[in-house]
């Protein structure tokens, strides 16, 4: 006891106060994610039978993640004028799909196909365990574009659209 | 080397099939271990009957009674337990202390996990933390006095919570048996709403979820899977815990927040939309990842 006291006096004991910044809560939500959750943008539905609407439905309830992303195309310019989404999934999934709808508006279909999941993940500071949410959002965009492209080729009477263009998954026919 | 473990399945109410237990006991069975009260769904196993079976076959019976102590009547003679695990902080005692009950007659022997000074008759070496132990003892004494009053009060609160939620929203499923359950635990599944997103909206309420998104391994809760809950419902579960210090106001607030968030998330849910349109979700071919 006396030894310890004397050591303290001489300043020889190490005071263990962590002074360096430590990332102790890697699972804390980034404020962007919370913002998208509390103030969701573009939640809603377009009529999926509308020829200018493309619907992308990806994910599976068994996995705990389902995203439906819809885009509305302007007939002449071929640009995306409006987008909306609905998501069954965690906060990161909701935020990823919400960001996706924001980013596709005003762009052409070719442009949105270049949106990468890594960009979405960076914008939301998604931790590694949540990266698949951003991947699903990227897939949703691609699926929506594919859907509306198929509709447009069908409309143009171009029935030589090859089988490879058929959508990967079929949402149940209403 | 090592041991062979036989895992007993449970029914959709979360209870063990006793006939199956009798079948699976072998001449070389060394131990039967059954949790008394499940921490996720609150189901109380038929420990008395299991104890009887173990006595018949002369097999030692261990139970994890951490969630049972101070909440339901624990009687080592009636239950015929040879070993019982107890936890201090689960009965409003200090954290960092627990206990293992070891039967004297017939004597059950265990091998110590730690060797050293020989405390606790050599079973657990290391200086006994007196303040923690006294705390646990005092907590047990209090729990004994308060148990009946607590149970009645909490039962009322549980009903208030469940009815309050059910009045306002449908598609609410209780996971686990409603009869054989500890009243302070309510595990609910809200159809078409994912668990973690609901947790985000219930920041004021201390609840947990069995959804995959809340686990580091991205696997949904194994407890719910064992109940045979549909995979899409496994991600929608939320566990509410009610205790000695929960007030009516807190319950009402929880009901209000839950209903609000569930409604909001259902509006955002493509599954809910499909169901409203009359589509059978189970028939859809999903693009899996």
PDB file of N, CA, C and O in Angstrom, chain A residues 103-168:
ATOM      1  N   UNK A 103     -31.150   9.064 -56.740  1.00  0.00           N
ATOM      2  CA  UNK A 103     -30.057   9.192 -57.708  1.00  0.00           C
ATOM      3  C   UNK A 103     -30.472   8.929 -59.149  1.00  0.00           C
ATOM      4  O   UNK A 103     -29.806   9.388 -60.076  1.00  0.00           O
ATOM      5  N   UNK A 104     -31.563   8.141 -59.345  1.00  0.00           N
ATOM      6  CA  UNK A 104     -31.915   7.821 -60.734  1.00  0.00           C
ATOM      7  C   UNK A 104     -32.737   8.916 -61.392  1.00  0.00           C
ATOM      8  O   UNK A 104     -32.828   8.977 -62.605  1.00  0.00           O
ATOM      9  N   UNK A 105     -33.305   9.782 -60.588  1.00  0.00           N
ATOM     10  CA  UNK A 105     -34.180  10.803 -61.184  1.00  0.00           C
ATOM     11  C   UNK A 105     -33.378  11.741 -62.065  1.00  0.00           C
ATOM     12  O   UNK A 105     -32.337  12.261 -61.669  1.00  0.00           O
ATOM     13  N   UNK A 106     -33.908  11.970 -63.267  1.00  0.00           N
ATOM     14  CA  UNK A 106     -33.286  12.933 -64.167  1.00  0.00           C
ATOM     15  C   UNK A 106     -32.156  12.347 -64.992  1.00  0.00           C
ATOM     16  O   UNK A 106     -31.546  13.051 -65.803  1.00  0.00           O
ATOM     17  N   UNK A 107     -31.868  11.063 -64.792  1.00  0.00           N
ATOM     18  CA  UNK A 107     -30.767  10.472 -65.566  1.00  0.00           C
ATOM     19  C   UNK A 107     -31.330   9.593 -66.665  1.00  0.00           C
ATOM     20  O   UNK A 107     -32.483   9.182 -66.641  1.00  0.00           O
ATOM     21  N   UNK A 108     -30.474   9.287 -67.624  1.00  0.00           N
ATOM     22  CA  UNK A 108     -30.905   8.369 -68.673  1.00  0.00           C
ATOM     23  C   UNK A 108     -30.725   6.946 -68.171  1.00  0.00           C
ATOM     24  O   UNK A 108     -30.018   6.703 -67.197  1.00  0.00           O
ATOM     25  N   UNK A 109     -31.359   6.030 -68.901  1.00  0.00           N
ATOM     26  CA  UNK A 109     -31.318   4.634 -68.438  1.00  0.00           C
ATOM     27  C   UNK A 109     -29.909   4.065 -68.490  1.00  0.00           C
ATOM     28  O   UNK A 109     -29.497   3.304 -67.617  1.00  0.00           O
ATOM     29  N   UNK A 110     -29.141   4.467 -69.499  1.00  0.00           N
ATOM     30  CA  UNK A 110     -27.768   3.939 -69.573  1.00  0.00           C
ATOM     31  C   UNK A 110     -26.947   4.444 -68.399  1.00  0.00           C
ATOM     32  O   UNK A 110     -26.135   3.718 -67.831  1.00  0.00           O
ATOM     33  N   UNK A 111     -27.198   5.721 -68.059  1.00  0.00           N
ATOM     34  CA  UNK A 111     -26.427   6.324 -66.966  1.00  0.00           C
ATOM     35  C   UNK A 111     -26.672   5.607 -65.643  1.00  0.00           C
ATOM     36  O   UNK A 111     -25.746   5.352 -64.883  1.00  0.00           O
ATOM     37  N   UNK A 112     -27.951   5.286 -65.362  1.00  0.00           N
ATOM     38  CA  UNK A 112     -28.235   4.705 -64.040  1.00  0.00           C
ATOM     39  C   UNK A 112     -27.682   3.300 -63.919  1.00  0.00           C
ATOM     40  O   UNK A 112     -27.441   2.811 -62.821  1.00  0.00           O
ATOM     41  N   UNK A 113     -27.447   2.662 -65.065  1.00  0.00           N
ATOM     42  CA  UNK A 113     -26.880   1.311 -64.989  1.00  0.00           C
ATOM     43  C   UNK A 113     -25.451   1.354 -64.473  1.00  0.00           C
ATOM     44  O   UNK A 113     -24.892   0.335 -64.082  1.00  0.00           O
ATOM     45  N   UNK A 114     -24.856   2.557 -64.491  1.00  0.00           N
ATOM     46  CA  UNK A 114     -23.481   2.650 -64.000  1.00  0.00           C
ATOM     47  C   UNK A 114     -23.423   2.939 -62.505  1.00  0.00           C
ATOM     48  O   UNK A 114     -22.343   3.010 -61.930  1.00  0.00           O
ATOM     49  N   UNK A 115     -24.576   3.128 -61.871  1.00  0.00           N
ATOM     50  CA  UNK A 115     -24.573   3.379 -60.419  1.00  0.00           C
ATOM     51  C   UNK A 115     -24.083   2.129 -59.732  1.00  0.00           C
ATOM     52  O   UNK A 115     -24.624   1.033 -59.930  1.00  0.00           O
ATOM     53  N   UNK A 116     -23.051   2.282 -58.929  1.00  0.00           N
ATOM     54  CA  UNK A 116     -22.466   1.099 -58.276  1.00  0.00           C
ATOM     55  C   UNK A 116     -22.886   1.032 -56.813  1.00  0.00           C
ATOM     56  O   UNK A 116     -23.050   2.061 -56.153  1.00  0.00           O
ATOM     57  N   UNK A 117     -22.998  -0.187 -56.319  1.00  0.00           N
ATOM     58  CA  UNK A 117     -23.406  -0.361 -54.914  1.00  0.00           C
ATOM     59  C   UNK A 117     -22.389   0.265 -53.971  1.00  0.00           C
ATOM     60  O   UNK A 117     -22.729   0.728 -52.885  1.00  0.00           O
ATOM     61  N   UNK A 118     -21.126   0.329 -54.410  1.00  0.00           N
ATOM     62  CA  UNK A 118     -20.094   0.895 -53.537  1.00  0.00           C
ATOM     63  C   UNK A 118     -20.346   2.378 -53.293  1.00  0.00           C
ATOM     64  O   UNK A 118     -20.062   2.890 -52.207  1.00  0.00           O
ATOM     65  N   UNK A 119     -20.908   3.058 -54.324  1.00  0.00           N
ATOM     66  CA  UNK A 119     -21.196   4.481 -54.137  1.00  0.00           C
ATOM     67  C   UNK A 119     -22.299   4.672 -53.110  1.00  0.00           C
ATOM     68  O   UNK A 119     -22.236   5.562 -52.258  1.00  0.00           O
ATOM     69  N   UNK A 120     -23.325   3.827 -53.227  1.00  0.00           N
ATOM     70  CA  UNK A 120     -24.435   3.917 -52.268  1.00  0.00           C
ATOM     71  C   UNK A 120     -23.912   3.630 -50.868  1.00  0.00           C
ATOM     72  O   UNK A 120     -24.234   4.334 -49.900  1.00  0.00           O
ATOM     73  N   UNK A 121     -23.083   2.589 -50.758  1.00  0.00           N
ATOM     74  CA  UNK A 121     -22.569   2.198 -49.441  1.00  0.00           C
ATOM     75  C   UNK A 121     -21.733   3.311 -48.834  1.00  0.00           C
ATOM     76  O   UNK A 121     -21.785   3.568 -47.633  1.00  0.00           O
ATOM     77  N   UNK A 122     -20.960   3.980 -49.710  1.00  0.00           N
ATOM     78  CA  UNK A 122     -20.093   5.055 -49.196  1.00  0.00           C
ATOM     79  C   UNK A 122     -20.942   6.212 -48.703  1.00  0.00           C
ATOM     80  O   UNK A 122     -20.686   6.782 -47.650  1.00  0.00           O
ATOM     81  N   UNK A 123     -21.993   6.545 -49.485  1.00  0.00           N
ATOM     82  CA  UNK A 123     -22.851   7.667 -49.115  1.00  0.00           C
ATOM     83  C   UNK A 123     -23.507   7.434 -47.763  1.00  0.00           C
ATOM     84  O   UNK A 123     -23.763   8.372 -47.009  1.00  0.00           O
ATOM     85  N   UNK A 124     -23.805   6.153 -47.469  1.00  0.00           N
ATOM     86  CA  UNK A 124     -24.491   5.850 -46.220  1.00  0.00           C
ATOM     87  C   UNK A 124     -23.552   5.342 -45.144  1.00  0.00           C
ATOM     88  O   UNK A 124     -23.994   4.990 -44.047  1.00  0.00           O
ATOM     89  N   UNK A 125     -22.258   5.262 -45.453  1.00  0.00           N
ATOM     90  CA  UNK A 125     -21.272   4.706 -44.511  1.00  0.00           C
ATOM     91  C   UNK A 125     -21.727   3.362 -43.977  1.00  0.00           C
ATOM     92  O   UNK A 125     -21.761   3.121 -42.762  1.00  0.00           O
ATOM     93  N   UNK A 126     -22.103   2.471 -44.882  1.00  0.00           N
ATOM     94  CA  UNK A 126     -22.587   1.167 -44.445  1.00  0.00           C
ATOM     95  C   UNK A 126     -21.437   0.309 -43.922  1.00  0.00           C
ATOM     96  O   UNK A 126     -20.385   0.239 -44.540  1.00  0.00           O
ATOM     97  N   UNK A 127     -21.640  -0.333 -42.774  1.00  0.00           N
ATOM     98  CA  UNK A 127     -20.608  -1.256 -42.289  1.00  0.00           C
ATOM     99  C   UNK A 127     -20.570  -2.496 -43.174  1.00  0.00           C
ATOM    100  O   UNK A 127     -21.525  -2.770 -43.887  1.00  0.00           O
ATOM    101  N   UNK A 128     -19.469  -3.266 -43.127  1.00  0.00           N
ATOM    102  CA  UNK A 128     -19.321  -4.422 -44.029  1.00  0.00           C
ATOM    103  C   UNK A 128     -20.513  -5.378 -43.985  1.00  0.00           C
ATOM    104  O   UNK A 128     -20.922  -5.905 -45.008  1.00  0.00           O
ATOM    105  N   UNK A 129     -21.090  -5.552 -42.779  1.00  0.00           N
ATOM    106  CA  UNK A 129     -22.160  -6.527 -42.662  1.00  0.00           C
ATOM    107  C   UNK A 129     -23.414  -6.086 -43.414  1.00  0.00           C
ATOM    108  O   UNK A 129     -24.294  -6.897 -43.707  1.00  0.00           O
ATOM    109  N   UNK A 130     -23.504  -4.774 -43.765  1.00  0.00           N
ATOM    110  CA  UNK A 130     -24.702  -4.277 -44.437  1.00  0.00           C
ATOM    111  C   UNK A 130     -24.479  -3.987 -45.909  1.00  0.00           C
ATOM    112  O   UNK A 130     -25.332  -3.399 -46.568  1.00  0.00           O
ATOM    113  N   UNK A 131     -23.339  -4.385 -46.426  1.00  0.00           N
ATOM    114  CA  UNK A 131     -23.039  -4.059 -47.823  1.00  0.00           C
ATOM    115  C   UNK A 131     -24.030  -4.704 -48.771  1.00  0.00           C
ATOM    116  O   UNK A 131     -24.318  -4.168 -49.845  1.00  0.00           O
ATOM    117  N   UNK A 132     -24.577  -5.869 -48.387  1.00  0.00           N
ATOM    118  CA  UNK A 132     -25.495  -6.540 -49.309  1.00  0.00           C
ATOM    119  C   UNK A 132     -26.748  -5.713 -49.563  1.00  0.00           C
ATOM    120  O   UNK A 132     -27.397  -5.871 -50.598  1.00  0.00           O
ATOM    121  N   UNK A 133     -27.072  -4.802 -48.638  1.00  0.00           N
ATOM    122  CA  UNK A 133     -28.244  -3.937 -48.860  1.00  0.00           C
ATOM    123  C   UNK A 133     -28.009  -3.033 -50.061  1.00  0.00           C
ATOM    124  O   UNK A 133     -28.911  -2.820 -50.884  1.00  0.00           O
ATOM    125  N   UNK A 134     -26.788  -2.486 -50.160  1.00  0.00           N
ATOM    126  CA  UNK A 134     -26.509  -1.605 -51.289  1.00  0.00           C
ATOM    127  C   UNK A 134     -26.447  -2.406 -52.582  1.00  0.00           C
ATOM    128  O   UNK A 134     -26.844  -1.925 -53.640  1.00  0.00           O
ATOM    129  N   UNK A 135     -25.983  -3.644 -52.502  1.00  0.00           N
ATOM    130  CA  UNK A 135     -25.933  -4.487 -53.697  1.00  0.00           C
ATOM    131  C   UNK A 135     -27.341  -4.745 -54.206  1.00  0.00           C
ATOM    132  O   UNK A 135     -27.601  -4.721 -55.409  1.00  0.00           O
ATOM    133  N   UNK A 136     -28.249  -4.984 -53.257  1.00  0.00           N
ATOM    134  CA  UNK A 136     -29.637  -5.249 -53.639  1.00  0.00           C
ATOM    135  C   UNK A 136     -30.235  -4.022 -54.303  1.00  0.00           C
ATOM    136  O   UNK A 136     -30.994  -4.139 -55.279  1.00  0.00           O
ATOM    137  N   UNK A 137     -29.869  -2.821 -53.812  1.00  0.00           N
ATOM    138  CA  UNK A 137     -30.395  -1.594 -54.408  1.00  0.00           C
ATOM    139  C   UNK A 137     -29.896  -1.460 -55.845  1.00  0.00           C
ATOM    140  O   UNK A 137     -30.660  -1.080 -56.754  1.00  0.00           O
ATOM    141  N   UNK A 138     -28.609  -1.760 -56.059  1.00  0.00           N
ATOM    142  CA  UNK A 138     -28.065  -1.709 -57.424  1.00  0.00           C
ATOM    143  C   UNK A 138     -28.821  -2.688 -58.319  1.00  0.00           C
ATOM    144  O   UNK A 138     -29.196  -2.358 -59.451  1.00  0.00           O
ATOM    145  N   UNK A 139     -29.071  -3.892 -57.803  1.00  0.00           N
ATOM    146  CA  UNK A 139     -29.820  -4.882 -58.588  1.00  0.00           C
ATOM    147  C   UNK A 139     -31.223  -4.403 -58.893  1.00  0.00           C
ATOM    148  O   UNK A 139     -31.758  -4.663 -59.975  1.00  0.00           O
ATOM    149  N   UNK A 140     -31.824  -3.712 -57.931  1.00  0.00           N
ATOM    150  CA  UNK A 140     -33.192  -3.228 -58.138  1.00  0.00           C
ATOM    151  C   UNK A 140     -33.233  -2.226 -59.287  1.00  0.00           C
ATOM    152  O   UNK A 140     -34.142  -2.249 -60.117  1.00  0.00           O
ATOM    153  N   UNK A 141     -32.223  -1.329 -59.320  1.00  0.00           N
ATOM    154  CA  UNK A 141     -32.174  -0.348 -60.406  1.00  0.00           C
ATOM    155  C   UNK A 141     -32.074  -1.077 -61.740  1.00  0.00           C
ATOM    156  O   UNK A 141     -32.817  -0.793 -62.692  1.00  0.00           O
ATOM    157  N   UNK A 142     -31.147  -2.037 -61.813  1.00  0.00           N
ATOM    158  CA  UNK A 142     -30.937  -2.764 -63.070  1.00  0.00           C
ATOM    159  C   UNK A 142     -32.200  -3.499 -63.493  1.00  0.00           C
ATOM    160  O   UNK A 142     -32.576  -3.503 -64.664  1.00  0.00           O
ATOM    161  N   UNK A 143     -32.871  -4.104 -62.503  1.00  0.00           N
ATOM    162  CA  UNK A 143     -34.075  -4.865 -62.830  1.00  0.00           C
ATOM    163  C   UNK A 143     -35.171  -3.937 -63.356  1.00  0.00           C
ATOM    164  O   UNK A 143     -35.889  -4.289 -64.304  1.00  0.00           O
ATOM    165  N   UNK A 144     -35.279  -2.743 -62.757  1.00  0.00           N
ATOM    166  CA  UNK A 144     -36.318  -1.808 -63.201  1.00  0.00           C
ATOM    167  C   UNK A 144     -36.044  -1.347 -64.629  1.00  0.00           C
ATOM    168  O   UNK A 144     -36.961  -1.260 -65.468  1.00  0.00           O
ATOM    169  N   UNK A 145     -34.794  -1.061 -64.914  1.00  0.00           N
ATOM    170  CA  UNK A 145     -34.420  -0.615 -66.268  1.00  0.00           C
ATOM    171  C   UNK A 145     -34.701  -1.712 -67.288  1.00  0.00           C
ATOM    172  O   UNK A 145     -35.262  -1.485 -68.357  1.00  0.00           O
ATOM    173  N   UNK A 146     -34.328  -2.935 -66.912  1.00  0.00           N
ATOM    174  CA  UNK A 146     -34.553  -4.066 -67.823  1.00  0.00           C
ATOM    175  C   UNK A 146     -36.041  -4.228 -68.123  1.00  0.00           C
ATOM    176  O   UNK A 146     -36.440  -4.473 -69.255  1.00  0.00           O
ATOM    177  N   UNK A 147     -36.832  -4.065 -67.066  1.00  0.00           N
ATOM    178  CA  UNK A 147     -38.276  -4.251 -67.223  1.00  0.00           C
ATOM    179  C   UNK A 147     -38.863  -3.239 -68.190  1.00  0.00           C
ATOM    180  O   UNK A 147     -39.618  -3.601 -69.103  1.00  0.00           O
ATOM    181  N   UNK A 148     -38.487  -1.965 -68.021  1.00  0.00           N
ATOM    182  CA  UNK A 148     -39.094  -0.966 -68.887  1.00  0.00           C
ATOM    183  C   UNK A 148     -38.543  -1.064 -70.306  1.00  0.00           C
ATOM    184  O   UNK A 148     -39.249  -0.802 -71.276  1.00  0.00           O
ATOM    185  N   UNK A 149     -37.287  -1.487 -70.443  1.00  0.00           N
ATOM    186  CA  UNK A 149     -36.720  -1.654 -71.791  1.00  0.00           C
ATOM    187  C   UNK A 149     -37.473  -2.743 -72.535  1.00  0.00           C
ATOM    188  O   UNK A 149     -37.776  -2.608 -73.715  1.00  0.00           O
ATOM    189  N   UNK A 150     -37.786  -3.804 -71.810  1.00  0.00           N
ATOM    190  CA  UNK A 150     -38.522  -4.904 -72.418  1.00  0.00           C
ATOM    191  C   UNK A 150     -39.891  -4.435 -72.872  1.00  0.00           C
ATOM    192  O   UNK A 150     -40.346  -4.765 -73.974  1.00  0.00           O
ATOM    193  N   UNK A 151     -40.505  -3.631 -72.029  1.00  0.00           N
ATOM    194  CA  UNK A 151     -41.841  -3.125 -72.381  1.00  0.00           C
ATOM    195  C   UNK A 151     -41.750  -2.292 -73.648  1.00  0.00           C
ATOM    196  O   UNK A 151     -42.595  -2.384 -74.535  1.00  0.00           O
ATOM    197  N   UNK A 152     -40.710  -1.438 -73.724  1.00  0.00           N
ATOM    198  CA  UNK A 152     -40.598  -0.545 -74.867  1.00  0.00           C
ATOM    199  C   UNK A 152     -40.325  -1.312 -76.147  1.00  0.00           C
ATOM    200  O   UNK A 152     -40.864  -0.995 -77.199  1.00  0.00           O
ATOM    201  N   UNK A 153     -39.493  -2.333 -76.071  1.00  0.00           N
ATOM    202  CA  UNK A 153     -39.220  -3.121 -77.283  1.00  0.00           C
ATOM    203  C   UNK A 153     -40.477  -3.855 -77.709  1.00  0.00           C
ATOM    204  O   UNK A 153     -40.771  -3.987 -78.893  1.00  0.00           O
ATOM    205  N   UNK A 154     -41.242  -4.302 -76.733  1.00  0.00           N
ATOM    206  CA  UNK A 154     -42.490  -5.014 -77.062  1.00  0.00           C
ATOM    207  C   UNK A 154     -43.430  -4.060 -77.764  1.00  0.00           C
ATOM    208  O   UNK A 154     -44.083  -4.407 -78.741  1.00  0.00           O
ATOM    209  N   UNK A 155     -43.468  -2.816 -77.209  1.00  0.00           N
ATOM    210  CA  UNK A 155     -44.380  -1.813 -77.742  1.00  0.00           C
ATOM    211  C   UNK A 155     -44.037  -1.482 -79.190  1.00  0.00           C
ATOM    212  O   UNK A 155     -44.907  -1.276 -80.031  1.00  0.00           O
ATOM    213  N   UNK A 156     -42.699  -1.443 -79.455  1.00  0.00           N
ATOM    214  CA  UNK A 156     -42.280  -1.082 -80.811  1.00  0.00           C
ATOM    215  C   UNK A 156     -42.554  -2.223 -81.771  1.00  0.00           C
ATOM    216  O   UNK A 156     -42.215  -2.151 -82.942  1.00  0.00           O
ATOM    217  N   UNK A 157     -43.141  -3.298 -81.257  1.00  0.00           N
ATOM    218  CA  UNK A 157     -43.488  -4.430 -82.102  1.00  0.00           C
ATOM    219  C   UNK A 157     -42.259  -5.233 -82.478  1.00  0.00           C
ATOM    220  O   UNK A 157     -42.289  -6.076 -83.363  1.00  0.00           O
ATOM    221  N   UNK A 158     -41.166  -4.966 -81.780  1.00  0.00           N
ATOM    222  CA  UNK A 158     -39.934  -5.683 -82.088  1.00  0.00           C
ATOM    223  C   UNK A 158     -39.911  -6.996 -81.336  1.00  0.00           C
ATOM    224  O   UNK A 158     -39.378  -7.112 -80.259  1.00  0.00           O
ATOM    225  N   UNK A 159     -40.514  -7.998 -81.949  1.00  0.00           N
ATOM    226  CA  UNK A 159     -40.612  -9.257 -81.218  1.00  0.00           C
ATOM    227  C   UNK A 159     -39.361 -10.104 -81.366  1.00  0.00           C
ATOM    228  O   UNK A 159     -39.298 -11.236 -80.941  1.00  0.00           O
ATOM    229  N   UNK A 160     -38.324  -9.501 -81.975  1.00  0.00           N
ATOM    230  CA  UNK A 160     -37.091 -10.278 -82.068  1.00  0.00           C
ATOM    231  C   UNK A 160     -36.206 -10.023 -80.857  1.00  0.00           C
ATOM    232  O   UNK A 160     -35.027 -10.290 -80.865  1.00  0.00           O
ATOM    233  N   UNK A 161     -36.837  -9.473 -79.812  1.00  0.00           N
ATOM    234  CA  UNK A 161     -36.090  -9.300 -78.546  1.00  0.00           C
ATOM    235  C   UNK A 161     -35.663 -10.682 -78.087  1.00  0.00           C
ATOM    236  O   UNK A 161     -36.489 -11.569 -77.894  1.00  0.00           O
ATOM    237  N   UNK A 162     -34.349 -10.864 -77.920  1.00  0.00           N
ATOM    238  CA  UNK A 162     -33.913 -12.230 -77.605  1.00  0.00           C
ATOM    239  C   UNK A 162     -34.278 -12.666 -76.200  1.00  0.00           C
ATOM    240  O   UNK A 162     -34.496 -11.858 -75.320  1.00  0.00           O
ATOM    241  N   UNK A 163     -34.316 -13.937 -76.020  1.00  0.00           N
ATOM    242  CA  UNK A 163     -34.715 -14.512 -74.725  1.00  0.00           C
ATOM    243  C   UNK A 163     -33.821 -14.036 -73.595  1.00  0.00           C
ATOM    244  O   UNK A 163     -34.234 -13.964 -72.450  1.00  0.00           O
ATOM    245  N   UNK A 164     -32.612 -13.650 -73.938  1.00  0.00           N
ATOM    246  CA  UNK A 164     -31.686 -13.203 -72.883  1.00  0.00           C
ATOM    247  C   UNK A 164     -32.167 -11.939 -72.194  1.00  0.00           C
ATOM    248  O   UNK A 164     -31.748 -11.633 -71.091  1.00  0.00           O
ATOM    249  N   UNK A 165     -33.064 -11.201 -72.907  1.00  0.00           N
ATOM    250  CA  UNK A 165     -33.552  -9.973 -72.313  1.00  0.00           C
ATOM    251  C   UNK A 165     -34.723 -10.205 -71.369  1.00  0.00           C
ATOM    252  O   UNK A 165     -35.240  -9.283 -70.773  1.00  0.00           O
ATOM    253  N   UNK A 166     -35.204 -11.415 -71.313  1.00  0.00           N
ATOM    254  CA  UNK A 166     -36.355 -11.682 -70.430  1.00  0.00           C
ATOM    255  C   UNK A 166     -35.945 -11.422 -68.977  1.00  0.00           C
ATOM    256  O   UNK A 166     -34.843 -11.746 -68.588  1.00  0.00           O
ATOM    257  N   UNK A 167     -36.838 -10.830 -68.199  1.00  0.00           N
ATOM    258  CA  UNK A 167     -36.473 -10.524 -66.806  1.00  0.00           C
ATOM    259  C   UNK A 167     -36.142 -11.797 -66.040  1.00  0.00           C
ATOM    260  O   UNK A 167     -36.751 -12.825 -66.248  1.00  0.00           O
ATOM    261  N   UNK A 168     -35.164 -11.711 -65.146  1.00  0.00           N
ATOM    262  CA  UNK A 168     -34.702 -12.884 -64.403  1.00  0.00           C
ATOM    263  C   UNK A 168     -35.797 -13.420 -63.511  1.00  0.00           C
ATOM    264  O   UNK A 168     -36.034 -14.588 -63.400  1.00  0.00           O
TER     265      UNK A 168
END
